[in-house]
PDB file of C-alpha atoms in Angstrom:
ATOM      1  CA  MET A1079      -5.953  -1.317  13.323  1.00 89.00           C
ATOM      2  CA  THR A1080      -4.692  -1.290   9.769  1.00 94.00           C
ATOM      3  CA  ILE A1081      -6.128   1.285   7.356  1.00 96.00           C
ATOM      4  CA  ALA A1082      -5.174   1.027   3.683  1.00 97.00           C
ATOM      5  CA  VAL A1083      -5.563   4.087   1.461  1.00 97.00           C
ATOM      6  CA  ALA A1084      -6.148   3.128  -2.158  1.00 96.00           C
ATOM      7  CA  SER A1085      -7.690   4.364  -5.404  1.00 93.00           C
ATOM      8  CA  GLY A1086      -8.608   3.076  -8.829  1.00 87.00           C
ATOM      9  CA  LYS A1087      -6.306   5.549 -10.557  1.00 87.00           C
ATOM     10  CA  GLY A1088      -3.202   7.579  -9.842  1.00 87.00           C
ATOM     11  CA  GLY A1089      -3.169  11.258  -8.931  1.00 88.00           C
ATOM     12  CA  THR A1090      -6.272  11.298  -6.743  1.00 91.00           C
ATOM     13  CA  GLY A1091      -4.422  12.172  -3.519  1.00 92.00           C
ATOM     14  CA  LYS A1092      -3.768   8.848  -1.779  1.00 95.00           C
ATOM     15  CA  THR A1093      -0.440   9.958  -0.375  1.00 95.00           C
ATOM     16  CA  THR A1094      -1.941  13.264   0.799  1.00 94.00           C
ATOM     17  CA  ILE A1095      -4.609  11.364   2.744  1.00 95.00           C
ATOM     18  CA  SER A1096      -2.204   8.722   4.103  1.00 96.00           C
ATOM     19  CA  VAL A1097       0.305  11.267   5.393  1.00 96.00           C
ATOM     20  CA  SER A1098      -2.447  13.464   6.858  1.00 95.00           C
ATOM     21  CA  LEU A1099      -3.976  10.558   8.782  1.00 95.00           C
ATOM     22  CA  ALA A1100      -0.583   9.460  10.070  1.00 95.00           C
ATOM     23  CA  LEU A1101       0.390  12.947  11.262  1.00 94.00           C
ATOM     24  CA  ALA A1102      -2.998  13.856  12.755  1.00 93.00           C
ATOM     25  CA  ASP A1103      -3.627  10.814  14.953  1.00 92.00           C
ATOM     26  CA  PRO A1104      -2.231  11.440  18.473  1.00 91.00           C
ATOM     27  CA  GLY A1105      -1.490   7.780  19.224  1.00 90.00           C
ATOM     28  CA  PRO A1106       1.354   5.516  18.083  1.00 92.00           C
ATOM     29  CA  VAL A1107       1.365   5.265  14.282  1.00 94.00           C
ATOM     30  CA  THR A1108       3.250   3.281  11.648  1.00 95.00           C
ATOM     31  CA  LEU A1109       3.070   4.565   8.057  1.00 96.00           C
ATOM     32  CA  LEU A1110       3.908   2.141   5.233  1.00 97.00           C
ATOM     33  CA  ASP A1111       4.536   3.451   1.717  1.00 97.00           C
ATOM     34  CA  CYS A1112       3.693   0.395  -0.389  1.00 97.00           C
ATOM     35  CA  ASP A1113       3.683   2.272  -3.697  1.00 96.00           C
ATOM     36  CA  VAL A1114       7.125   0.767  -4.239  1.00 96.00           C
ATOM     37  CA  GLU A1115       7.417   1.679  -7.917  1.00 95.00           C
ATOM     38  CA  GLU A1116       7.215   5.389  -7.083  1.00 93.00           C
ATOM     39  CA  PRO A1117       7.163   5.977  -3.296  1.00 94.00           C
ATOM     40  CA  ASN A1118       6.639   9.637  -2.424  1.00 93.00           C
ATOM     41  CA  ALA A1119       5.251   9.819   1.128  1.00 95.00           C
ATOM     42  CA  GLY A1120       8.769  10.519   2.377  1.00 94.00           C
ATOM     43  CA  ILE A1121       8.810  13.846   0.524  1.00 93.00           C
ATOM     44  CA  PHE A1122       6.383  15.257   3.109  1.00 94.00           C
ATOM     45  CA  LEU A1123       8.085  13.829   6.190  1.00 93.00           C
ATOM     46  CA  LYS A1124      11.209  14.777   8.120  1.00 90.00           C
ATOM     47  CA  GLN A1125      12.896  11.410   8.500  1.00 92.00           C
ATOM     48  CA  ASN A1126      15.369  10.661  11.263  1.00 92.00           C
ATOM     49  CA  SER A1127      18.178   8.078  10.976  1.00 90.00           C
ATOM     50  CA  PRO A1128      16.937   6.164   7.905  1.00 93.00           C
ATOM     51  CA  VAL A1129      18.192   2.583   7.693  1.00 95.00           C
ATOM     52  CA  GLU A1130      18.288   0.730   4.373  1.00 96.00           C
ATOM     53  CA  ARG A1131      18.289  -3.009   3.828  1.00 95.00           C
ATOM     54  CA  PRO A1132      17.873  -5.103   0.684  1.00 96.00           C
ATOM     55  CA  VAL A1133      14.796  -7.097  -0.302  1.00 96.00           C
ATOM     56  CA  THR A1134      15.655 -10.428  -1.895  1.00 95.00           C
ATOM     57  CA  VAL A1135      13.764 -13.299  -3.479  1.00 95.00           C
ATOM     58  CA  LEU A1136      14.912 -16.833  -4.235  1.00 95.00           C
ATOM     59  CA  VAL A1137      15.388 -17.828  -7.883  1.00 95.00           C
ATOM     60  CA  PRO A1138      16.622 -21.134  -9.328  1.00 95.00           C
ATOM     61  CA  GLU A1139      20.219 -21.781 -10.287  1.00 95.00           C
ATOM     62  CA  ILE A1140      21.106 -24.815 -12.402  1.00 94.00           C
ATOM     63  CA  ASP A1141      24.024 -27.109 -11.654  1.00 94.00           C
ATOM     64  CA  LYS A1142      24.899 -28.165 -15.193  1.00 91.00           C
ATOM     65  CA  SER A1143      27.063 -31.027 -13.944  1.00 92.00           C
ATOM     66  CA  LEU A1144      23.938 -32.688 -12.458  1.00 94.00           C
ATOM     67  CA  CYS A1145      21.235 -31.594 -14.917  1.00 94.00           C
ATOM     68  CA  ASN A1146      20.182 -34.135 -17.559  1.00 93.00           C
ATOM     69  CA  ALA A1147      17.659 -31.801 -19.242  1.00 92.00           C
ATOM     70  CA  CYS A1148      14.681 -34.004 -18.385  1.00 93.00           C
ATOM     71  CA  GLY A1149      12.368 -31.003 -18.683  1.00 93.00           C
ATOM     72  CA  LYS A1150      10.339 -31.578 -15.504  1.00 94.00           C
ATOM     73  CA  CYS A1151      11.222 -28.171 -14.067  1.00 95.00           C
ATOM     74  CA  GLY A1152      10.075 -26.370 -17.234  1.00 94.00           C
ATOM     75  CA  SER A1153       6.848 -28.363 -17.372  1.00 94.00           C
ATOM     76  CA  PHE A1154       6.111 -27.508 -13.746  1.00 95.00           C
ATOM     77  CA  CYS A1155       6.683 -23.744 -14.001  1.00 94.00           C
ATOM     78  CA  GLU A1156       3.460 -21.919 -14.893  1.00 93.00           C
ATOM     79  CA  PHE A1157       5.268 -18.634 -15.436  1.00 93.00           C
ATOM     80  CA  ASN A1158       7.859 -19.833 -17.986  1.00 93.00           C
ATOM     81  CA  ALA A1159      10.646 -18.707 -15.687  1.00 94.00           C
ATOM     82  CA  ILE A1160      12.585 -21.879 -16.457  1.00 94.00           C
ATOM     83  CA  VAL A1161      12.601 -23.379 -19.954  1.00 93.00           C
ATOM     84  CA  CYS A1162      14.191 -26.506 -21.378  1.00 91.00           C
ATOM     85  CA  ILE A1163      15.360 -26.295 -24.998  1.00 90.00           C
ATOM     86  CA  GLY A1164      17.088 -29.411 -26.246  1.00 87.00           C
ATOM     87  CA  THR A1165      19.880 -30.160 -23.823  1.00 87.00           C
ATOM     88  CA  SER A1166      19.902 -26.650 -22.353  1.00 89.00           C
ATOM     89  CA  VAL A1167      17.953 -25.213 -19.423  1.00 92.00           C
ATOM     90  CA  MET A1168      17.420 -21.455 -19.336  1.00 93.00           C
ATOM     91  CA  VAL A1169      16.322 -19.419 -16.290  1.00 94.00           C
ATOM     92  CA  PHE A1170      14.528 -16.065 -16.540  1.00 93.00           C
ATOM     93  CA  PRO A1171      14.750 -14.573 -13.016  1.00 90.00           C
ATOM     94  CA  GLU A1172      12.455 -11.632 -13.837  1.00 88.00           C
ATOM     95  CA  LEU A1173       9.562 -14.076 -14.413  1.00 91.00           C
ATOM     96  CA  CYS A1174      10.195 -16.232 -11.342  1.00 93.00           C
ATOM     97  CA  HIS A1175       7.601 -16.135  -8.543  1.00 92.00           C
ATOM     98  CA  SER A1176       9.939 -17.892  -6.072  1.00 93.00           C
ATOM     99  CA  CYS A1177       7.592 -20.810  -5.396  1.00 93.00           C
ATOM    100  CA  GLY A1178      10.460 -23.329  -5.186  1.00 93.00           C
ATOM    101  CA  GLY A1179       8.555 -25.944  -7.165  1.00 94.00           C
ATOM    102  CA  CYS A1180      11.236 -26.448  -9.789  1.00 95.00           C
ATOM    103  CA  ALA A1181      13.767 -27.488  -7.135  1.00 94.00           C
ATOM    104  CA  LEU A1182      11.261 -29.899  -5.615  1.00 95.00           C
ATOM    105  CA  VAL A1183      10.400 -31.702  -8.862  1.00 95.00           C
ATOM    106  CA  CYS A1184      13.986 -31.979 -10.147  1.00 95.00           C
ATOM    107  CA  PRO A1185      14.891 -35.710  -9.912  1.00 95.00           C
ATOM    108  CA  GLN A1186      18.623 -34.957 -10.245  1.00 94.00           C
ATOM    109  CA  LYS A1187      18.662 -32.334  -7.447  1.00 95.00           C
ATOM    110  CA  ALA A1188      20.353 -30.058  -9.964  1.00 95.00           C
ATOM    111  CA  ILE A1189      18.456 -26.911  -8.922  1.00 95.00           C
ATOM    112  CA  ARG A1190      19.220 -24.777  -5.903  1.00 95.00           C
ATOM    113  CA  GLU A1191      17.626 -21.462  -4.962  1.00 95.00           C
ATOM    114  CA  VAL A1192      19.833 -18.380  -4.628  1.00 95.00           C
ATOM    115  CA  PRO A1193      18.844 -14.923  -3.320  1.00 95.00           C
ATOM    116  CA  VAL A1194      18.525 -12.083  -5.834  1.00 94.00           C
ATOM    117  CA  GLU A1195      18.052  -8.473  -4.755  1.00 95.00           C
ATOM    118  CA  ILE A1196      14.907  -6.880  -6.188  1.00 95.00           C
ATOM    119  CA  GLY A1197      14.451  -3.791  -4.036  1.00 96.00           C
ATOM    120  CA  THR A1198      15.211  -1.842  -0.884  1.00 96.00           C
ATOM    121  CA  LEU A1199      13.473  -1.198   2.436  1.00 96.00           C
ATOM    122  CA  ILE A1200      14.042   2.174   4.082  1.00 96.00           C
ATOM    123  CA  GLU A1201      12.955   2.521   7.721  1.00 96.00           C
ATOM    124  CA  SER A1202      13.080   5.698   9.778  1.00 96.00           C
ATOM    125  CA  THR A1203      11.311   7.592  12.538  1.00 94.00           C
ATOM    126  CA  VAL A1204       9.411  10.837  12.033  1.00 94.00           C
ATOM    127  CA  SER A1205       8.848  13.551  14.634  1.00 89.00           C
ATOM    128  CA  ARG A1206       5.209  14.661  14.787  1.00 90.00           C
ATOM    129  CA  PRO A1207       4.356  18.077  16.182  1.00 85.00           C
ATOM    130  CA  GLY A1208       0.771  18.234  17.384  1.00 84.00           C
ATOM    131  CA  PRO A1209      -1.540  21.245  17.673  1.00 84.00           C
ATOM    132  CA  GLY A1210      -0.106  24.169  19.566  1.00 80.00           C
ATOM    133  CA  LYS A1211       3.062  23.133  21.376  1.00 79.00           C
ATOM    134  CA  SER A1212       2.091  19.480  21.867  1.00 82.00           C
ATOM    135  CA  ILE A1213       4.263  16.652  20.577  1.00 86.00           C
ATOM    136  CA  PHE A1214       2.865  13.322  19.417  1.00 88.00           C
ATOM    137  CA  PRO A1215       4.833  10.046  19.731  1.00 88.00           C
ATOM    138  CA  SER A1216       7.401   9.529  16.975  1.00 90.00           C
ATOM    139  CA  MET A1217       6.010   7.694  13.968  1.00 94.00           C
ATOM    140  CA  ARG A1218       7.629   4.691  12.314  1.00 95.00           C
ATOM    141  CA  PHE A1219       7.915   5.192   8.576  1.00 96.00           C
ATOM    142  CA  ILE A1220       8.791   2.352   6.204  1.00 97.00           C
ATOM    143  CA  GLN A1221       8.947   2.606   2.447  1.00 97.00           C
ATOM    144  CA  GLY A1222       9.900   0.129  -0.238  1.00 96.00           C
ATOM    145  CA  LEU A1223      11.675   0.878  -3.484  1.00 97.00           C
ATOM    146  CA  LEU A1224      11.570  -1.578  -6.375  1.00 96.00           C
ATOM    147  CA  LYS A1225      14.880  -1.987  -8.151  1.00 94.00           C
ATOM    148  CA  ILE A1226      14.902  -0.552 -11.671  1.00 91.00           C
ATOM    149  CA  GLY A1227      14.364  -3.274 -14.251  1.00 87.00           C
ATOM    150  CA  ASN A1228      12.288  -5.536 -11.988  1.00 88.00           C
ATOM    151  CA  ALA A1229       8.704  -6.140 -13.013  1.00 84.00           C
ATOM    152  CA  MET A1230       7.137  -7.647  -9.893  1.00 89.00           C
ATOM    153  CA  SER A1231       6.440  -5.339  -6.978  1.00 94.00           C
ATOM    154  CA  PRO A1232       4.345  -7.634  -4.682  1.00 94.00           C
ATOM    155  CA  PRO A1233       7.417  -9.242  -3.006  1.00 95.00           C
ATOM    156  CA  VAL A1234       8.707  -5.777  -2.032  1.00 96.00           C
ATOM    157  CA  ILE A1235       5.223  -4.736  -0.856  1.00 97.00           C
ATOM    158  CA  ARG A1236       4.989  -7.854   1.326  1.00 96.00           C
ATOM    159  CA  ALA A1237       8.420  -7.081   2.773  1.00 96.00           C
ATOM    160  CA  VAL A1238       7.259  -3.566   3.709  1.00 96.00           C
ATOM    161  CA  LYS A1239       4.113  -4.932   5.370  1.00 96.00           C
ATOM    162  CA  ASN A1240       6.008  -7.647   7.239  1.00 94.00           C
ATOM    163  CA  CYS A1241       8.464  -5.063   8.530  1.00 91.00           C
ATOM    164  CA  GLY A1242       5.639  -2.737   9.525  1.00 86.00           C
ATOM    165  CA  SER A1243       3.868  -5.388  11.588  1.00 80.00           C
ATOM    166  CA  GLY A1244       7.094  -6.717  13.116  1.00 66.00           C
ATOM    167  CA  SER A1245       8.805  -6.169  16.450  1.00 56.00           C
ATOM    168  CA  GLY A1246       8.854  -2.382  16.135  1.00 56.00           C
ATOM    169  CA  SER A1247       5.066  -2.066  16.188  1.00 57.00           C
ATOM    170  CA  ALA A1248       2.927  -2.412  19.291  1.00 56.00           C
ATOM    171  CA  LYS A1249      -0.408  -4.181  19.213  1.00 60.00           C
ATOM    172  CA  ASP A1250      -2.270  -0.887  19.639  1.00 61.00           C
ATOM    173  CA  ASP A1251      -0.458   0.913  16.800  1.00 82.00           C
ATOM    174  CA  LEU A1252      -2.477   2.451  14.014  1.00 92.00           C
ATOM    175  CA  ILE A1253      -0.921   1.145  10.800  1.00 95.00           C
ATOM    176  CA  ILE A1254      -1.604   3.189   7.671  1.00 96.00           C
ATOM    177  CA  ILE A1255      -0.781   1.783   4.234  1.00 97.00           C
ATOM    178  CA  ASP A1256      -0.276   4.063   1.243  1.00 97.00           C
ATOM    179  CA  SER A1257      -1.206   1.687  -1.581  1.00 96.00           C
ATOM    180  CA  PRO A1258      -0.242   1.773  -5.266  1.00 95.00           C
ATOM    181  CA  PRO A1259      -2.938   2.961  -7.682  1.00 93.00           C
ATOM    182  CA  GLY A1260      -5.119   0.682  -9.767  1.00 92.00           C
ATOM    183  CA  THR A1261      -6.814  -2.634  -9.016  1.00 93.00           C
ATOM    184  CA  SER A1262      -4.128  -5.127 -10.066  1.00 93.00           C
ATOM    185  CA  CYS A1263      -1.818  -7.346  -7.984  1.00 93.00           C
ATOM    186  CA  PRO A1264       0.185  -4.533  -6.292  1.00 95.00           C
ATOM    187  CA  MET A1265      -2.946  -2.838  -4.941  1.00 96.00           C
ATOM    188  CA  VAL A1266      -4.521  -6.153  -3.879  1.00 97.00           C
ATOM    189  CA  THR A1267      -1.296  -7.184  -2.116  1.00 96.00           C
ATOM    190  CA  SER A1268      -1.235  -3.852  -0.251  1.00 97.00           C
ATOM    191  CA  VAL A1269      -4.822  -3.915   1.037  1.00 97.00           C
ATOM    192  CA  THR A1270      -4.897  -7.631   1.895  1.00 96.00           C
ATOM    193  CA  GLY A1271      -5.293  -8.007   5.653  1.00 95.00           C
ATOM    194  CA  ALA A1272      -6.431  -4.403   6.192  1.00 95.00           C
ATOM    195  CA  ASP A1273      -9.277  -3.726   8.610  1.00 94.00           C
ATOM    196  CA  TYR A1274     -10.555  -0.779   6.591  1.00 95.00           C
ATOM    197  CA  VAL A1275      -9.892   0.698   3.146  1.00 96.00           C
ATOM    198  CA  ILE A1276     -10.230   4.369   2.274  1.00 97.00           C
ATOM    199  CA  LEU A1277     -10.789   4.828  -1.460  1.00 97.00           C
ATOM    200  CA  VAL A1278      -9.703   8.252  -2.679  1.00 97.00           C
ATOM    201  CA  THR A1279     -11.326   9.584  -5.821  1.00 96.00           C
ATOM    202  CA  GLU A1280     -12.075  12.789  -7.699  1.00 94.00           C
ATOM    203  CA  PRO A1281     -15.388  14.018  -9.201  1.00 94.00           C
ATOM    204  CA  THR A1282     -14.533  13.351 -12.854  1.00 92.00           C
ATOM    205  CA  PRO A1283     -15.634  10.707 -15.389  1.00 92.00           C
ATOM    206  CA  PHE A1284     -12.255   8.951 -15.070  1.00 92.00           C
ATOM    207  CA  GLY A1285     -12.447   9.194 -11.289  1.00 92.00           C
ATOM    208  CA  LEU A1286     -15.894   7.566 -11.202  1.00 94.00           C
ATOM    209  CA  HIS A1287     -14.937   4.844 -13.689  1.00 95.00           C
ATOM    210  CA  ASP A1288     -11.865   3.778 -11.720  1.00 95.00           C
ATOM    211  CA  LEU A1289     -13.618   4.183  -8.370  1.00 96.00           C
ATOM    212  CA  ASN A1290     -16.209   1.684  -9.551  1.00 96.00           C
ATOM    213  CA  LEU A1291     -13.435  -0.817 -10.377  1.00 96.00           C
ATOM    214  CA  ALA A1292     -11.810  -0.290  -6.986  1.00 96.00           C
ATOM    215  CA  VAL A1293     -15.139  -0.663  -5.158  1.00 97.00           C
ATOM    216  CA  LYS A1294     -15.829  -3.991  -6.880  1.00 96.00           C
ATOM    217  CA  THR A1295     -12.340  -5.211  -5.994  1.00 96.00           C
ATOM    218  CA  ILE A1296     -12.639  -4.298  -2.314  1.00 97.00           C
ATOM    219  CA  GLN A1297     -16.161  -5.721  -2.103  1.00 96.00           C
ATOM    220  CA  LYS A1298     -14.939  -9.028  -3.534  1.00 96.00           C
ATOM    221  CA  MET A1299     -12.199  -9.070  -0.887  1.00 96.00           C
ATOM    222  CA  GLY A1300     -14.790  -8.517   1.837  1.00 95.00           C
ATOM    223  CA  ILE A1301     -13.133  -5.462   3.403  1.00 95.00           C
ATOM    224  CA  THR A1302     -15.135  -2.564   4.890  1.00 94.00           C
ATOM    225  CA  PHE A1303     -14.478   0.696   3.051  1.00 95.00           C
ATOM    226  CA  GLY A1304     -15.446   4.328   2.612  1.00 96.00           C
ATOM    227  CA  VAL A1305     -14.696   7.089   0.110  1.00 97.00           C
ATOM    228  CA  ILE A1306     -12.908  10.423   0.319  1.00 97.00           C
ATOM    229  CA  ILE A1307     -13.552  12.811  -2.578  1.00 96.00           C
ATOM    230  CA  ASN A1308     -10.567  15.042  -3.243  1.00 94.00           C
ATOM    231  CA  ARG A1309     -10.982  18.348  -5.125  1.00 93.00           C
ATOM    232  CA  SER A1310     -14.684  17.784  -4.491  1.00 92.00           C
ATOM    233  CA  ASP A1311     -15.866  21.076  -6.022  1.00 89.00           C
ATOM    234  CA  SER A1312     -13.832  20.850  -9.234  1.00 87.00           C
ATOM    235  CA  GLY A1313     -16.050  18.448 -11.188  1.00 82.00           C
ATOM    236  CA  ASP A1314     -19.647  17.300 -11.056  1.00 87.00           C
ATOM    237  CA  ASP A1315     -21.848  15.354  -8.645  1.00 91.00           C
ATOM    238  CA  ARG A1316     -21.695  11.976 -10.385  1.00 92.00           C
ATOM    239  CA  VAL A1317     -19.406  10.427  -7.711  1.00 95.00           C
ATOM    240  CA  VAL A1318     -21.710  11.614  -4.902  1.00 95.00           C
ATOM    241  CA  THR A1319     -24.705  10.219  -6.795  1.00 95.00           C
ATOM    242  CA  TYR A1320     -22.922   6.896  -7.334  1.00 96.00           C
ATOM    243  CA  CYS A1321     -22.008   6.589  -3.653  1.00 96.00           C
ATOM    244  CA  GLY A1322     -25.587   7.344  -2.637  1.00 96.00           C
ATOM    245  CA  ARG A1323     -26.965   4.786  -5.074  1.00 96.00           C
ATOM    246  CA  GLU A1324     -24.533   2.082  -3.892  1.00 95.00           C
ATOM    247  CA  ASN A1325     -24.886   2.948  -0.159  1.00 96.00           C
ATOM    248  CA  ILE A1326     -21.189   3.819   0.066  1.00 96.00           C
ATOM    249  CA  ARG A1327     -20.228   6.117   2.907  1.00 95.00           C
ATOM    250  CA  ILE A1328     -18.469   9.356   1.975  1.00 96.00           C
ATOM    251  CA  LEU A1329     -15.961   9.960   4.757  1.00 96.00           C
ATOM    252  CA  LEU A1330     -14.700  13.402   3.764  1.00 95.00           C
ATOM    253  CA  LEU A1331     -14.976  16.052   1.056  1.00 95.00           C
ATOM    254  CA  ILE A1332     -11.821  18.061   0.353  1.00 95.00           C
ATOM    255  CA  PRO A1333     -12.536  21.050  -1.934  1.00 93.00           C
ATOM    256  CA  GLU A1334      -9.995  22.849  -4.101  1.00 91.00           C
ATOM    257  CA  ASP A1335      -7.778  25.005  -1.905  1.00 91.00           C
ATOM    258  CA  ARG A1336      -4.841  27.039  -3.131  1.00 93.00           C
ATOM    259  CA  ARG A1337      -3.131  26.705   0.270  1.00 93.00           C
ATOM    260  CA  ILE A1338      -3.070  22.920  -0.110  1.00 92.00           C
ATOM    261  CA  ALA A1339      -1.704  23.103  -3.662  1.00 91.00           C
ATOM    262  CA  GLU A1340       1.024  25.572  -2.703  1.00 93.00           C
ATOM    263  CA  GLY A1341       1.942  23.530   0.361  1.00 91.00           C
ATOM    264  CA  TYR A1342       2.113  20.347  -1.705  1.00 90.00           C
ATOM    265  CA  SER A1343       4.453  21.983  -4.203  1.00 92.00           C
ATOM    266  CA  ASN A1344       6.723  22.934  -1.290  1.00 92.00           C
ATOM    267  CA  GLY A1345       6.659  19.491   0.321  1.00 91.00           C
ATOM    268  CA  LEU A1346       4.230  20.419   3.097  1.00 92.00           C
ATOM    269  CA  PRO A1347       1.579  17.923   4.298  1.00 93.00           C
ATOM    270  CA  LEU A1348      -2.068  18.943   3.904  1.00 93.00           C
ATOM    271  CA  ILE A1349      -2.602  19.463   7.635  1.00 92.00           C
ATOM    272  CA  ALA A1350       0.396  21.812   7.764  1.00 91.00           C
ATOM    273  CA  ALA A1351      -0.836  23.866   4.813  1.00 92.00           C
ATOM    274  CA  ALA A1352      -4.458  23.973   6.033  1.00 92.00           C
ATOM    275  CA  GLU A1353      -4.429  23.512   9.808  1.00 91.00           C
ATOM    276  CA  GLU A1354      -8.216  23.121  10.124  1.00 92.00           C
ATOM    277  CA  TYR A1355      -7.978  19.699   8.460  1.00 93.00           C
ATOM    278  CA  ARG A1356      -5.943  18.333  11.390  1.00 92.00           C
ATOM    279  CA  ILE A1357      -9.050  17.915  13.539  1.00 93.00           C
ATOM    280  CA  LYS A1358     -10.981  16.400  10.615  1.00 94.00           C
ATOM    281  CA  PHE A1359      -8.356  13.699  10.049  1.00 95.00           C
ATOM    282  CA  SER A1360      -7.815  13.001  13.747  1.00 93.00           C
ATOM    283  CA  THR A1361     -11.588  12.672  14.178  1.00 94.00           C
ATOM    284  CA  LEU A1362     -11.778  10.307  11.218  1.00 94.00           C
ATOM    285  CA  ALA A1363      -8.951   8.135  12.570  1.00 91.00           C
ATOM    286  CA  ALA A1364     -10.544   8.056  16.035  1.00 91.00           C
ATOM    287  CA  GLU A1365     -13.906   7.060  14.579  1.00 91.00           C
ATOM    288  CA  LEU A1366     -12.436   4.222  12.516  1.00 89.00           C
ATOM    289  CA  LEU A1367     -10.426   2.974  15.508  1.00 85.00           C
ATOM    290  CA  SER A1368     -13.536   3.071  17.694  1.00 83.00           C
ATOM    291  CA  ARG A1369     -15.515   1.090  15.128  1.00 78.00           C
ATOM    292  CA  ALA A1370     -12.735  -1.477  14.885  1.00 71.00           C
ATOM    293  CA  LYS A1371     -12.613  -1.915  18.687  1.00 70.00           C
ATOM    294  CA  SER A1372     -16.406  -2.295  18.840  1.00 68.00           C
ATOM    295  CA  ALA A1373     -16.311  -4.915  16.093  1.00 60.00           C
ATOM    296  CA  GLU A1374     -13.502  -6.754  17.913  1.00 60.00           C
ATOM    297  CA  ALA A1375     -15.478  -6.694  21.159  1.00 53.00           C
ATOM    298  CA  ASP A1376     -18.577  -8.008  19.386  1.00 50.00           C
ATOM    299  CA  MET A1377     -16.539 -10.788  17.810  1.00 46.00           C
ATOM    300  CA  GLY A1378     -15.063 -11.658  21.220  1.00 52.00           C
ATOM    301  CA  SER A1379     -18.508 -11.964  22.782  1.00 50.00           C
ATOM    302  CA  ILE A1380     -19.642 -14.205  19.928  1.00 48.00           C
ATOM    303  CA  THR A1381     -16.659 -16.553  20.306  1.00 46.00           C
ATOM    304  CA  LYS A1382     -17.262 -16.804  24.069  1.00 48.00           C
TER     305      LYS A1382
END
């Protein structure tokens, strides 16, 4: 099962929830930090043997000896990544979406695609102590980091997700995605393909406004979702009222707790700072996994 943790705005506690779920579930887990512009899940994890590898995309390169400046490549590109001005052809790699169309439409075969590095993947394993003296299976942890100066994060996010669902993950792994904030392309890219989305919010006017945007986005994508309200006793009841009115399930309420704040400032996960939340997150993960298996079984019986 793949669970994506998202929110309409930053600072609601997505990473806190993602890391807590990943550490609390006793089964095999893969945690993906897809907030590639500012990944921070790794701050709360003790990573073993991290391995880095580059993320590249293909961008056009012009062979001036073959190009006759016909302009077909520029006319084809919807993103203005390649522009013909007089007898010159200019390429803007930061605008390129790597579709390859310009190379296909070039009658002179003057365009070839070359790899350009736009970010980095960092993969490691994380030891997970369980309650008491128990030890859970090691967790795979993969984070992406967008190279400074690059504007498009979705290619790096897709690379993180592809790596997370690759040969290192078993079919029965729980995959948890820490998504970027907002409701634009990076967030949509992160939650696409998820079985369930947890929307994290806070009981403030801004929290409700951006939760509403996130709810509409996830509903349009047709993904089942629920809400966790962080710092639930620090604002008002407008988020609870909204969820009740829209028949949205509230999965968990996390009130203000000085232990959690102090632990966070020292790089401690929530379930390490407040041990009683371990059972709450493991129960939540087990419930979502059980629902997913039931839905899969129902779908199997329908197809038969």
